[in-house]
PDB file of C-alpha atoms in Angstrom:
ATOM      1  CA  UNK I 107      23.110 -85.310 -56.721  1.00 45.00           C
ATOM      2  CA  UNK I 108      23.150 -86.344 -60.648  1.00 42.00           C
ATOM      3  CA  UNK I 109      22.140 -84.661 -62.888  1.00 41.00           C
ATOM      4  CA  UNK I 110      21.473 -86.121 -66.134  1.00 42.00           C
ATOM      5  CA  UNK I 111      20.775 -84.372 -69.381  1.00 44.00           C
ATOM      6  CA  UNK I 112      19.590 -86.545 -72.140  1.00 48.00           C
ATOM      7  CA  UNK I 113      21.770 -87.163 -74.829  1.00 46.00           C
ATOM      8  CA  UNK I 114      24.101 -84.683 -73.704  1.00 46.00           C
ATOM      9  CA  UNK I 115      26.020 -85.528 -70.577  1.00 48.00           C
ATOM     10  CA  UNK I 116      25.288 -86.872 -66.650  1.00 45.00           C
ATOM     11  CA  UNK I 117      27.106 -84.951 -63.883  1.00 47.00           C
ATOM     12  CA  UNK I 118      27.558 -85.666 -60.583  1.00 47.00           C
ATOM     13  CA  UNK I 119      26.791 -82.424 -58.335  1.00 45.00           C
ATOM     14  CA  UNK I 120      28.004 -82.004 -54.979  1.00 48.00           C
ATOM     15  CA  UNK I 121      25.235 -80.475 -52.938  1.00 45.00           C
ATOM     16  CA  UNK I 122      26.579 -78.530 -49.495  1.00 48.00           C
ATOM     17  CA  UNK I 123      24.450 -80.089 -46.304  1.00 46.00           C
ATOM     18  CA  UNK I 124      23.696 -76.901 -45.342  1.00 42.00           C
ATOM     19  CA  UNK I 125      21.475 -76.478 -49.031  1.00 43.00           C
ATOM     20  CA  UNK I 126      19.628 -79.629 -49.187  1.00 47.00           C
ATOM     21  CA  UNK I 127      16.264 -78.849 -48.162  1.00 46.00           C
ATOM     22  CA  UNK I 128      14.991 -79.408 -44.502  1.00 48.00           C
ATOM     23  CA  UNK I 129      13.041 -82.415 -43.053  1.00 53.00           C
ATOM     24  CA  UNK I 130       9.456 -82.188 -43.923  1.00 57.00           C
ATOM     25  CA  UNK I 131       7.291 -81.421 -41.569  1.00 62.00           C
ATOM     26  CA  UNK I 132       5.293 -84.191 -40.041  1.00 73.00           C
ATOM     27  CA  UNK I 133       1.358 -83.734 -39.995  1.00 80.00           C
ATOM     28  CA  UNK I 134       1.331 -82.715 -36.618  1.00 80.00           C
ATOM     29  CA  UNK I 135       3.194 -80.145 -36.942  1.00 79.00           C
ATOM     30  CA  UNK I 136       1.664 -78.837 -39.735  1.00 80.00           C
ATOM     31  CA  UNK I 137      -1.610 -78.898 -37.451  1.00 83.00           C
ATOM     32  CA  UNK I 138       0.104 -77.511 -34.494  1.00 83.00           C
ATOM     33  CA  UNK I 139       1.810 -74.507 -36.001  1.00 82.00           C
ATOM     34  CA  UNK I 140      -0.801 -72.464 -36.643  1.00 84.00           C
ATOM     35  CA  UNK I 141      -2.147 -72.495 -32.887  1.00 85.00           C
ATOM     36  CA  UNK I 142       1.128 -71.177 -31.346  1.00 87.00           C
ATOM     37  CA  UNK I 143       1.958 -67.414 -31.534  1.00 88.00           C
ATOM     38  CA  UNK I 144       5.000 -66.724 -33.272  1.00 90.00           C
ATOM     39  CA  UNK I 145       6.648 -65.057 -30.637  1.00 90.00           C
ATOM     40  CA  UNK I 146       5.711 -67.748 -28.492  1.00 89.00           C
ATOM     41  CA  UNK I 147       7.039 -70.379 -30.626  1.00 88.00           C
ATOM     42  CA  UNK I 148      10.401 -68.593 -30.395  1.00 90.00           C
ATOM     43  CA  UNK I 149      10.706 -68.274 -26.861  1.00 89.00           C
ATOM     44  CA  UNK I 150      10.192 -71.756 -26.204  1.00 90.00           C
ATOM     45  CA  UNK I 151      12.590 -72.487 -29.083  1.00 91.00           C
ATOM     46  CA  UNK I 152      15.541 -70.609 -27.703  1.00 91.00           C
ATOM     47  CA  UNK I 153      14.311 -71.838 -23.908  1.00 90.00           C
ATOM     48  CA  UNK I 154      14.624 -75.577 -25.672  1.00 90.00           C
ATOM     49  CA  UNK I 155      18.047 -74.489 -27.506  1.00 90.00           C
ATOM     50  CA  UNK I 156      19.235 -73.388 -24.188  1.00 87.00           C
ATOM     51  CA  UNK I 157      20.356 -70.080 -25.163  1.00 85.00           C
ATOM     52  CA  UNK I 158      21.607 -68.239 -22.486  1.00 78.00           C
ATOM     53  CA  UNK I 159      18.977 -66.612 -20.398  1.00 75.00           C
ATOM     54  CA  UNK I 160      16.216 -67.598 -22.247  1.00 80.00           C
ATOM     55  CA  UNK I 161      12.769 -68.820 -20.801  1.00 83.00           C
ATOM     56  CA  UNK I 162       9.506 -68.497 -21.895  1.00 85.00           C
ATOM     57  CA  UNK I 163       7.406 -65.481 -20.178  1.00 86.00           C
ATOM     58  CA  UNK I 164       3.961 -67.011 -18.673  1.00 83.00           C
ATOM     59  CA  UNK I 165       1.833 -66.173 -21.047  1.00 84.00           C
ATOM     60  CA  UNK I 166       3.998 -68.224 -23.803  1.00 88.00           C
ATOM     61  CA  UNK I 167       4.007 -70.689 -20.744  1.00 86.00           C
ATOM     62  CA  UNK I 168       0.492 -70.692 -20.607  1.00 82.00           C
ATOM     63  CA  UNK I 169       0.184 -70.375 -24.673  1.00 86.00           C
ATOM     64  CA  UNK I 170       2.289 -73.555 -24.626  1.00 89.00           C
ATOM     65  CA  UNK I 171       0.029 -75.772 -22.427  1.00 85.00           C
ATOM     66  CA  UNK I 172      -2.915 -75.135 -24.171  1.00 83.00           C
ATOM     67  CA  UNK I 173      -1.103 -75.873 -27.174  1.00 85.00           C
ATOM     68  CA  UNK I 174      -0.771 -79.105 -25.755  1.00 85.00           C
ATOM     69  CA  UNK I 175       2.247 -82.109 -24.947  1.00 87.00           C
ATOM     70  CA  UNK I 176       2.062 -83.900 -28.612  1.00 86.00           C
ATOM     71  CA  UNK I 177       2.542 -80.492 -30.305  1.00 88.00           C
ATOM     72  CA  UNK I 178       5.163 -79.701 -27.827  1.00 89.00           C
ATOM     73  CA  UNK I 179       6.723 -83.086 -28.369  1.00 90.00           C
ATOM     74  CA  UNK I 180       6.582 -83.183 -32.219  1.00 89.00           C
ATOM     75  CA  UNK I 181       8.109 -79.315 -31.900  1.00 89.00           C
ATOM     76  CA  UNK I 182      11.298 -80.638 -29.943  1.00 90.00           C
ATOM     77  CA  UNK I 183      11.397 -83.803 -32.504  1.00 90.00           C
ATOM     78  CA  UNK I 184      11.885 -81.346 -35.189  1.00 88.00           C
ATOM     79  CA  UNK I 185      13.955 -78.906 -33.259  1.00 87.00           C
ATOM     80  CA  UNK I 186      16.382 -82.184 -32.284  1.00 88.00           C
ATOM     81  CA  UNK I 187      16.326 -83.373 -35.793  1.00 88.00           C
ATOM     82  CA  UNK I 188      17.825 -80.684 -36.891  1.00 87.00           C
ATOM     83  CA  UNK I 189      20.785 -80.316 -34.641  1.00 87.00           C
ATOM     84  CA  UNK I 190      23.858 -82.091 -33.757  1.00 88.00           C
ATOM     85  CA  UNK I 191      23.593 -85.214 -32.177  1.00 86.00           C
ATOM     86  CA  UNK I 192      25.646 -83.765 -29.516  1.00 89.00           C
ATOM     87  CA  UNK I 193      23.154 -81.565 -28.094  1.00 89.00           C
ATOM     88  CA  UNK I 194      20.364 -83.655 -28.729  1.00 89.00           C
ATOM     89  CA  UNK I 195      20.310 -84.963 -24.443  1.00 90.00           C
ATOM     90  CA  UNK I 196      20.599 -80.942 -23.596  1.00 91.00           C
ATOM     91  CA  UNK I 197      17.596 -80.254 -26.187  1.00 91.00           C
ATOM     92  CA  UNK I 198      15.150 -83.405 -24.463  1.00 91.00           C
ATOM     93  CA  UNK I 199      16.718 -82.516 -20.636  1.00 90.00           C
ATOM     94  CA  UNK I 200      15.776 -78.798 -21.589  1.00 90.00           C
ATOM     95  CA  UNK I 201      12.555 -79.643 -23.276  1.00 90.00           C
ATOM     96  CA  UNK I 202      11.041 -81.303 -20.175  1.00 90.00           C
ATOM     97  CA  UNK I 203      12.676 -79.034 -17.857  1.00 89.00           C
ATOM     98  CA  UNK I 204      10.023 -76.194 -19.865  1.00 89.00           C
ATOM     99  CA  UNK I 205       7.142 -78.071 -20.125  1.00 88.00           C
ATOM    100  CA  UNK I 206       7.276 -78.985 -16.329  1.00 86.00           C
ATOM    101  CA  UNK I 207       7.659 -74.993 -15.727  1.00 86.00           C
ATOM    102  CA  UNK I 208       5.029 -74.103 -17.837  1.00 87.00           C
ATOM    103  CA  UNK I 209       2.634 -76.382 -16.677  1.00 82.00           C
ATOM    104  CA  UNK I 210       3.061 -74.949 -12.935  1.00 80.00           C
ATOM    105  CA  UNK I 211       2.912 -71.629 -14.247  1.00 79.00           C
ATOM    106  CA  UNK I 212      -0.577 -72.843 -15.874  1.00 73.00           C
ATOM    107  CA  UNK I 213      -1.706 -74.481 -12.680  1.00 70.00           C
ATOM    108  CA  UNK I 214      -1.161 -71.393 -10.778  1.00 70.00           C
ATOM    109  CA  UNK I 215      -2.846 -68.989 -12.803  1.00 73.00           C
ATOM    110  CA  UNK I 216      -6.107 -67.558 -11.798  1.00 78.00           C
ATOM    111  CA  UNK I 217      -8.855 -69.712 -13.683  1.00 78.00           C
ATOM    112  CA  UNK I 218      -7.870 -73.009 -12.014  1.00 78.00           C
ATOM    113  CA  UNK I 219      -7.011 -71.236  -8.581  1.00 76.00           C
ATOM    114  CA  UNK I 220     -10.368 -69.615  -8.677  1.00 82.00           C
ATOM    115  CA  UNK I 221     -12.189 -72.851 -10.105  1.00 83.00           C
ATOM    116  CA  UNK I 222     -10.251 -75.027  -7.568  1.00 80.00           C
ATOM    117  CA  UNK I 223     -11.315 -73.023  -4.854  1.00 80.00           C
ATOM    118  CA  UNK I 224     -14.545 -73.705  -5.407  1.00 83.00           C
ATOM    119  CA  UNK I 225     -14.792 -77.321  -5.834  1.00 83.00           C
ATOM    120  CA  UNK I 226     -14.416 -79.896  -2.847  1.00 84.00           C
ATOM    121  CA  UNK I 227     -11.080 -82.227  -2.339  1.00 83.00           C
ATOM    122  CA  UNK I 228     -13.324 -84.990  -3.210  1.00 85.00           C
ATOM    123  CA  UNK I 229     -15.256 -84.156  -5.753  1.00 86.00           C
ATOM    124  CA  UNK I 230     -12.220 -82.836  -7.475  1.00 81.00           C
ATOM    125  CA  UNK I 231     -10.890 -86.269  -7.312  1.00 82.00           C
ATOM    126  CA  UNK I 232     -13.754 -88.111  -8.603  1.00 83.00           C
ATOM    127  CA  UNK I 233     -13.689 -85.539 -11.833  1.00 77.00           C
ATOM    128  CA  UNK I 234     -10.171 -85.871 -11.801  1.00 75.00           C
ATOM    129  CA  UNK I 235     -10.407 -90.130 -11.868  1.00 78.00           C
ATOM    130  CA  UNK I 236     -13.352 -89.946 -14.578  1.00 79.00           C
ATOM    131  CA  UNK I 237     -11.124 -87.078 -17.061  1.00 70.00           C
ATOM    132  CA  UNK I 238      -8.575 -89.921 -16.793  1.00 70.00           C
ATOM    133  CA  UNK I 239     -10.841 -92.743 -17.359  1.00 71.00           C
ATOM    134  CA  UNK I 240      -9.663 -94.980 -14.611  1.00 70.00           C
ATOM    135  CA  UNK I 241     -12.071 -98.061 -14.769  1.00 67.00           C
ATOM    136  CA  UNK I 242     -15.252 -97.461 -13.204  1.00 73.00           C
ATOM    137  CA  UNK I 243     -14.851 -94.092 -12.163  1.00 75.00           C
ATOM    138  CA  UNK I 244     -17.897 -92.279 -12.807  1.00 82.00           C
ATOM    139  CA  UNK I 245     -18.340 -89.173 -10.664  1.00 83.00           C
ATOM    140  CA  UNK I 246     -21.664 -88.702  -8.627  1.00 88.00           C
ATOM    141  CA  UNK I 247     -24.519 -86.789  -9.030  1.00 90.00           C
ATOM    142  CA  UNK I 248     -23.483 -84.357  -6.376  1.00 90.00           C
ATOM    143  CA  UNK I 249     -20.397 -84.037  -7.818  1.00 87.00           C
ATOM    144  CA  UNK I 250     -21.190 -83.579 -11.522  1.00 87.00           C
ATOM    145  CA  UNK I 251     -23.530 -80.797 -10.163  1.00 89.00           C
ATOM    146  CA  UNK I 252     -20.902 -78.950  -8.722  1.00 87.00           C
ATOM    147  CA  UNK I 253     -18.956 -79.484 -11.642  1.00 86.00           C
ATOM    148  CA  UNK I 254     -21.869 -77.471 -14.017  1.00 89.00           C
ATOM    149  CA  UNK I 255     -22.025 -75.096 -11.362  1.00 89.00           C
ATOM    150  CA  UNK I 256     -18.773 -74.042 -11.976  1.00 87.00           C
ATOM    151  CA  UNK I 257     -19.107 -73.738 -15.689  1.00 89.00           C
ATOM    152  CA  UNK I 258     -17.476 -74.977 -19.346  1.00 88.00           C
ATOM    153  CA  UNK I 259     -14.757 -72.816 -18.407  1.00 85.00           C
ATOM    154  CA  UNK I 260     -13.792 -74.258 -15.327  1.00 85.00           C
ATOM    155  CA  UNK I 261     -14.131 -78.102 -16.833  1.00 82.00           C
ATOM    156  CA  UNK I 262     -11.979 -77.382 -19.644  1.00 82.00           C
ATOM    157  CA  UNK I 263      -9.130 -75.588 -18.077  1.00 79.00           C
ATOM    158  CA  UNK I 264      -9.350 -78.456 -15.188  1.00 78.00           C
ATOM    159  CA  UNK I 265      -9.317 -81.155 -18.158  1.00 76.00           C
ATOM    160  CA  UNK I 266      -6.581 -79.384 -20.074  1.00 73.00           C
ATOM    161  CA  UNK I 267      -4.092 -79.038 -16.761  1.00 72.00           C
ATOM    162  CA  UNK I 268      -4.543 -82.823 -16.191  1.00 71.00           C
ATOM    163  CA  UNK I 269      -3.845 -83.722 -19.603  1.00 67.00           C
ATOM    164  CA  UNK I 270      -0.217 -81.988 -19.732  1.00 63.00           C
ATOM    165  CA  UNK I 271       0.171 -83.315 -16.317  1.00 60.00           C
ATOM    166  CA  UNK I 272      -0.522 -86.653 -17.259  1.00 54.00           C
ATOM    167  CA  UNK I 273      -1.143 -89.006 -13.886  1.00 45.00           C
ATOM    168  CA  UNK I 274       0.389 -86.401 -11.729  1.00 44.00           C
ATOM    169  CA  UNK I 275      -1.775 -84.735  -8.662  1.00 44.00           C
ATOM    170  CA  UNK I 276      -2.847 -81.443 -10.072  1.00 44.00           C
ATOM    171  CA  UNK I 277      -5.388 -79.850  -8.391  1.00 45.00           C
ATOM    172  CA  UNK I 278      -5.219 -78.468  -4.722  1.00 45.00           C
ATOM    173  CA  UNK I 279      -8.957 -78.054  -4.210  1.00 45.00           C
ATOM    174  CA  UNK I 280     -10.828 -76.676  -1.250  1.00 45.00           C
ATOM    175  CA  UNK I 281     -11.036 -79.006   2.081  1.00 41.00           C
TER     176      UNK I 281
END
């Protein structure tokens, strides 16, 4: 760094790595911190550093899904960023190897069980196609009223699964 005083003298400062000041955060990060516990946000940290013998419990898991894959991404960006490049592969090969867990745990806890359970294979998969917006896929009338029968709370935890599962098959409903 220099470091210039005027009319007295310009110095040249070295400045340690370990002092200058960290990447800033990006915006979504700034909007994403807030919604993920603390203590949540350190379990997945160390579970994404691969310290030994840590993984996140299922309610972090859970915590973690809702929070949602860009904040997730954008968290291991930062995390990576501020590593050695040497353990960046380990931090991304770690960092999916959590989300995929924590989505199952998600999938297999009791709202979308108990929701599932209630809504037929193909109904399921008409909701399923429409959430995704595959072209034309609009589900029927029989279907979207089995979908309000089951409630806001069933809809959003279906919609939320298949977004942090992407394309994947998600739901095991009834036959």
């Amino acid at each position: 760094m220099l470091v210039v005083l005027p009319g007295i003298e310009a110095r040249i400062i070295e400045v340690e790595e370990s002092a200058k000041a960290p990447p800033p955060y990006s915006p979504i990060i700034a909007s994403c911190a807030p919604k993920l516990p603390k203590n949540c946000g350190d379990e997945v940290k160390e579970s994404v550093l691969g310290l030994e013998g840590s993984v996140p419990t299922a309610d972090c898991c859970r915590q973690l899904v809702r929070w949602g894959k860009t904040c997730h991404d954008a968290f291991v960006q930062l995390l990576v960023s501020r590593e050695p490049a040497s353990q960046k592969s380990s931090i991304f090969t770690n960092s999916k190897t959590i989300w995929e867990g924590c989505v199952d745990v998600e999938e297999s806890s009791p709202i979308i069980s108990s929701c599932a359970a209630k809504l037929s294979k193909n109904c399921g998969d008409e909701v399923k196609q429409s959430v995704l917006g595959l072209q034309g896929s609009v589900p029927t009338d029989k279907c979207c009223r089995q979908l309000v029968r089951l409630g806001k709370t069933c809809h959003d935890a279906f919609a939320q699964l298949l977004v942090s599962r992407g394309l994947k098959e998600v739901f095991h409903f009834r036959k």
